[in-house]
Amino acid sequence: MIRQDSIQQYDITVEGDAAVAVHRPLTPAQVLRWLSPNATPAQQDSAIQAHFEPGEIRWSQRPDTLHLPGHDKGHNLLDVDLPQYYREGFFSKDTLFHPELPGGRFGVAGDPVPYTVHGDNVLTSLLLFCFMLTVVAFTGVKDFFLRQTKNLLYAYREESSEFTETASEVRFQAYMVMLAAFLISLLYYFYTLHYIGDTFILKSQYYLIGVYMAIVVAYFLLKAVLYLLVNNVFFDGKRIRQWNRSLLFVTSVESILLFPAVMLQSYTSISIESVELYFTLALITVKILTIYQCYNIFFRRNVVKVQIILYFCALELIPLLMLWGILDITAKFLKINY
């Protein structure tokens, strides 16, 4: 027998009266069997490298015969001068023809999880940010809020002194108006998903909420302009300033009343009908406060019921009905009708 540490191994066979050495190449399995059973992977790798050397790779030079009989041989797809119709075919994008492309998932796809607001990270983060910002801002204007509440509940007197609002108090009321617009847009978005549909031509539901919020902000601006035009004709500047402060405060109260409705609809299993009832009660409360302030500031001396009704209907109810109609038309226009 030849020594076992050679890269080659010979078997001794006897043919007649002569012994003939038969050449048989050594395999990696035989080399690994020479080692102890508890040999480490590094020792196994060293043994393989000691007995074997990498050989030269010789690529096949045979021509490509994967073409139809009677046609010329196949073309190299890396050729820049190759026409486009050679590159594209029925199986050009098939995953079986191109193993490097992903082949997709196995099995049957299940039903997609329906969209919910509590599963939306963007809206959840935005609502949490609004809540924290409101709490922090309220701690700084708590005295102003209590003073405005007192003025809201008591009758307006001309001899009462006017309080000058600070910059932080004005910013707080402006923020509350924007929060009220955002909450109303969210509530109508919930209404849209339940009564109108959940597929729209917009790329994302955030665009739809943004469109609703822009319409609500335009509603608040239109109402402010109407109040400015009408009040400048019939009332003096002191009453107008008192009314503007009261209107901003009532809008702030509206945003506070609407926030629980949005949170309940987003993160609980409450029905949309219950949210509608709460929204209606909150809206009625806000309108009662508005007409009460209108009576105290403008019509307390000369009580004319017809004037109050006309004033309230022209500047409160009609813009509100216009807002509802525009939101409804916008939702049906953006909805995808199959």
Coordinates of N, CA and C in Angstrom, one line a residue, residues 141-254:
V141 N -52.7 79.6 30.3 CA -53.7 80.6 30.1 C -54.9 80.2 30.9
K142 N -54.7 79.5 32.0 CA -55.8 79.1 32.9 C -56.6 80.2 33.4
D143 N -56.0 81.3 33.9 CA -56.7 82.4 34.4 C -57.5 83.1 33.3
F144 N -56.9 83.2 32.1 CA -57.7 83.8 31.0 C -58.9 83.0 30.7
F145 N -58.8 81.7 30.7 CA -59.9 80.8 30.4 C -61.0 81.0 31.4
L146 N -60.7 81.1 32.7 CA -61.7 81.3 33.8 C -62.3 82.6 33.7
R147 N -61.6 83.7 33.3 CA -62.2 85.0 33.1 C -63.1 85.0 32.0
Q148 N -62.8 84.4 30.9 CA -63.7 84.3 29.7 C -64.9 83.5 30.0
T149 N -64.8 82.5 30.8 CA -65.9 81.7 31.2 C -66.9 82.5 32.0
K150 N -66.4 83.3 32.9 CA -67.2 84.2 33.8 C -67.9 85.3 32.9
N151 N -67.2 85.8 31.9 CA -67.8 86.8 31.0 C -68.8 86.2 30.1
L152 N -68.7 84.9 29.8 CA -69.6 84.2 29.0 C -70.9 84.0 29.7
L153 N -70.9 83.7 31.0 CA -72.1 83.4 31.7 C -72.8 84.6 32.3
Y154 N -72.1 85.7 32.4 CA -72.8 86.9 33.0 C -73.1 87.9 31.8
A155 N -74.1 88.7 32.1 CA -74.6 89.7 31.1 C -73.5 90.7 30.9
Y156 N -73.4 91.2 29.6 CA -72.5 92.2 29.2 C -73.0 93.6 29.7
R157 N -72.1 94.3 30.3 CA -72.4 95.7 30.7 C -71.5 96.7 30.0
E158 N -72.0 97.8 29.6 CA -71.2 98.8 28.9 C -70.1 99.4 29.8
E159 N -70.5 99.6 31.1 CA -69.5 100.2 31.9 C -68.4 99.3 32.4
S160 N -68.5 98.0 32.1 CA -67.4 97.1 32.5 C -66.1 97.4 31.7
S161 N -65.0 97.2 32.4 CA -63.7 97.5 31.8 C -63.3 96.4 30.8
E162 N -62.6 96.7 29.8 CA -62.2 95.7 28.8 C -60.8 95.2 29.2
F163 N -60.6 93.9 29.1 CA -59.4 93.3 29.4 C -58.6 93.1 28.1
T164 N -57.3 93.5 28.2 CA -56.4 93.3 27.0 C -55.8 92.0 27.0
E165 N -55.9 91.3 25.9 CA -55.4 89.9 25.8 C -53.9 89.9 25.5
T166 N -53.2 89.0 26.1 CA -51.8 88.9 25.8 C -51.5 88.1 24.5
A167 N -50.3 88.1 24.1 CA -49.9 87.4 22.9 C -50.1 85.9 23.0
S168 N -49.8 85.4 24.2 CA -50.0 83.9 24.4 C -51.4 83.6 24.4
E169 N -52.3 84.4 24.9 CA -53.7 84.1 24.9 C -54.3 84.2 23.5
V170 N -53.8 85.1 22.7 CA -54.3 85.2 21.3 C -53.8 83.9 20.6
R171 N -52.6 83.5 20.8 CA -52.1 82.3 20.1 C -52.8 81.1 20.5
F172 N -53.2 81.0 21.8 CA -53.9 79.9 22.3 C -55.3 79.8 21.6
Q173 N -56.0 80.9 21.5 CA -57.3 80.9 20.9 C -57.2 80.6 19.4
A174 N -56.1 81.1 18.7 CA -55.9 80.7 17.3 C -55.7 79.2 17.1
Y175 N -54.9 78.7 18.0 CA -54.6 77.2 18.0 C -55.9 76.4 18.2
M176 N -56.7 76.9 19.1 CA -58.0 76.2 19.4 C -58.9 76.2 18.2
V177 N -58.9 77.3 17.5 CA -59.7 77.4 16.2 C -59.2 76.4 15.2
M178 N -57.9 76.3 15.0 CA -57.3 75.3 14.1 C -57.6 73.9 14.6
L179 N -57.6 73.7 15.9 CA -57.9 72.4 16.4 C -59.3 72.0 16.2
A180 N -60.2 73.0 16.3 CA -61.7 72.8 16.0 C -61.8 72.4 14.5
A181 N -61.1 73.1 13.6 CA -61.2 72.7 12.2 C -60.7 71.3 12.0
F182 N -59.6 70.9 12.6 CA -59.1 69.6 12.4 C -60.0 68.5 13.0
L183 N -60.6 68.8 14.1 CA -61.5 67.8 14.7 C -62.8 67.6 13.9
I184 N -63.3 68.7 13.4 CA -64.5 68.6 12.5 C -64.2 67.9 11.2
S185 N -63.0 68.1 10.7 CA -62.6 67.4 9.5 C -62.5 65.9 9.8
L186 N -62.0 65.5 10.9 CA -61.8 64.1 11.3 C -63.2 63.5 11.5
L187 N -64.1 64.2 12.2 CA -65.5 63.6 12.4 C -66.2 63.4 11.0
Y188 N -66.0 64.4 10.1 CA -66.7 64.2 8.8 C -66.0 63.1 8.0
Y189 N -64.7 62.9 8.3 CA -64.0 61.7 7.6 C -64.6 60.4 8.1
F190 N -64.9 60.3 9.4 CA -65.5 59.1 9.9 C -66.9 58.9 9.3
Y191 N -67.6 60.0 9.2 CA -68.9 60.0 8.6 C -68.8 59.5 7.1
T192 N -67.8 60.0 6.4 CA -67.6 59.6 5.0 C -67.3 58.1 4.9
L193 N -66.5 57.6 5.8 CA -66.2 56.1 5.7 C -67.4 55.3 6.0
H194 N -68.3 55.7 6.8 CA -69.4 54.9 7.2 C -70.6 55.0 6.2
Y195 N -70.8 56.2 5.7 CA -72.0 56.4 4.9 C -71.8 56.6 3.4
I196 N -70.6 57.1 3.0 CA -70.3 57.4 1.6 C -69.5 56.3 0.9
G197 N -68.3 56.0 1.5 CA -67.4 55.0 0.9 C -66.0 55.2 1.5
D198 N -65.2 54.2 1.1 CA -63.8 54.2 1.6 C -62.8 54.1 0.5
T199 N -63.2 54.3 -0.7 CA -62.3 54.4 -1.9 C -62.4 55.7 -2.6
F200 N -61.3 56.4 -2.7 CA -61.3 57.7 -3.3 C -60.2 57.9 -4.3
I201 N -60.3 58.9 -5.1 CA -59.3 59.1 -6.2 C -58.0 59.6 -5.6
L202 N -58.0 60.1 -4.4 CA -56.7 60.6 -3.8 C -55.8 59.4 -3.4
K203 N -54.5 59.7 -3.4 CA -53.5 58.7 -3.1 C -53.6 58.2 -1.7
S204 N -54.0 59.0 -0.7 CA -54.0 58.7 0.7 C -55.1 59.3 1.4
Q205 N -55.5 58.7 2.5 CA -56.6 59.3 3.3 C -56.2 60.6 3.9
Y206 N -54.9 60.8 4.1 CA -54.5 62.1 4.7 C -54.8 63.3 3.7
Y207 N -54.7 63.1 2.4 CA -55.1 64.1 1.5 C -56.6 64.5 1.7
L208 N -57.4 63.4 1.9 CA -58.9 63.7 2.0 C -59.1 64.5 3.3
I209 N -58.5 64.1 4.4 CA -58.6 64.9 5.7 C -58.1 66.3 5.5
G210 N -57.0 66.5 4.7 CA -56.5 67.8 4.5 C -57.5 68.6 3.7
V211 N -58.2 68.0 2.7 CA -59.2 68.8 1.9 C -60.3 69.2 2.8
Y212 N -60.8 68.3 3.6 CA -61.9 68.6 4.6 C -61.5 69.7 5.5
M213 N -60.2 69.7 6.0 CA -59.8 70.7 6.9 C -59.7 72.1 6.3
A214 N -59.2 72.1 5.0 CA -59.2 73.3 4.3 C -60.6 73.9 4.1
I215 N -61.6 73.1 3.8 CA -62.9 73.6 3.7 C -63.5 74.2 5.0
V216 N -63.2 73.5 6.1 CA -63.6 74.0 7.4 C -62.9 75.3 7.8
V217 N -61.6 75.4 7.5 CA -60.9 76.7 7.8 C -61.5 77.8 6.9
A218 N -61.9 77.5 5.7 CA -62.5 78.5 4.8 C -63.9 78.9 5.4
Y219 N -64.6 77.9 6.0 CA -65.9 78.2 6.7 C -65.7 79.2 7.8
F220 N -64.7 79.0 8.7 CA -64.4 79.9 9.8 C -64.0 81.3 9.3
L221 N -63.2 81.3 8.2 CA -62.8 82.6 7.7 C -64.0 83.4 7.1
L222 N -64.9 82.6 6.3 CA -66.0 83.3 5.7 C -67.0 83.8 6.8
K223 N -67.2 83.0 7.9 CA -68.0 83.5 9.0 C -67.5 84.7 9.6
A224 N -66.1 84.8 9.8 CA -65.5 85.9 10.4 C -65.7 87.2 9.6
V225 N -65.6 87.0 8.2 CA -65.7 88.1 7.3 C -67.2 88.6 7.3
L226 N -68.1 87.7 7.4 CA -69.5 88.1 7.4 C -69.9 88.9 8.7
Y227 N -69.4 88.4 9.8 CA -69.6 89.1 11.1 C -69.0 90.5 11.0
L228 N -67.8 90.6 10.5 CA -67.1 91.9 10.4 C -67.9 92.9 9.6
L229 N -68.4 92.4 8.4 CA -69.1 93.3 7.5 C -70.5 93.8 8.2
V230 N -71.2 92.8 8.8 CA -72.5 93.2 9.3 C -72.4 94.0 10.6
N231 N -71.4 93.6 11.5 CA -71.3 94.3 12.8 C -70.8 95.8 12.6
N232 N -69.9 96.0 11.6 CA -69.5 97.3 11.4 C -70.6 98.3 10.9
V233 N -71.6 97.7 10.4 CA -72.7 98.6 9.9 C -73.7 99.0 11.0
F234 N -73.9 98.0 11.9 CA -75.0 98.2 12.9 C -74.5 98.5 14.3
F235 N -73.3 98.2 14.7 CA -72.9 98.3 16.1 C -71.6 99.1 16.2
D236 N -71.3 99.5 17.5 CA -70.1 100.3 17.7 C -68.9 99.4 17.9
G237 N -67.7 100.0 18.0 CA -66.4 99.3 18.1 C -66.3 98.5 19.3
K238 N -66.7 99.0 20.5 CA -66.6 98.3 21.7 C -67.4 97.0 21.8
R239 N -68.6 97.1 21.3 CA -69.4 95.9 21.2 C -68.8 94.9 20.2
I240 N -68.2 95.4 19.1 CA -67.6 94.5 18.1 C -66.4 93.7 18.7
R241 N -65.6 94.5 19.5 CA -64.4 93.8 20.1 C -64.9 92.8 21.1
Q242 N -65.9 93.1 21.9 CA -66.4 92.2 22.9 C -67.0 90.9 22.2
W243 N -67.6 91.1 21.1 CA -68.2 90.0 20.3 C -67.1 89.1 19.7
N244 N -66.1 89.7 19.2 CA -65.0 88.9 18.6 C -64.3 88.1 19.7
R245 N -64.1 88.6 20.8 CA -63.5 87.8 21.9 C -64.4 86.7 22.3
S246 N -65.7 87.0 22.4 CA -66.6 85.9 22.8 C -66.7 84.8 21.7
L247 N -66.7 85.2 20.5 CA -66.8 84.2 19.4 C -65.5 83.3 19.4
L248 N -64.3 83.9 19.6 CA -63.1 83.1 19.6 C -63.2 82.1 20.8
F249 N -63.7 82.6 21.9 CA -63.8 81.7 23.1 C -64.8 80.6 22.9
V250 N -65.9 80.9 22.3 CA -66.9 79.9 22.0 C -66.4 78.8 21.1
T251 N -65.6 79.2 20.1 CA -64.9 78.3 19.2 C -63.9 77.4 19.9
S252 N -63.2 78.0 20.9 CA -62.3 77.2 21.7 C -63.1 76.2 22.5
V253 N -64.3 76.6 23.1 CA -65.1 75.6 23.8 C -65.6 74.5 22.9
E254 N -65.9 74.9 21.6 CA -66.3 73.9 20.7 C -65.2 72.8 20.4

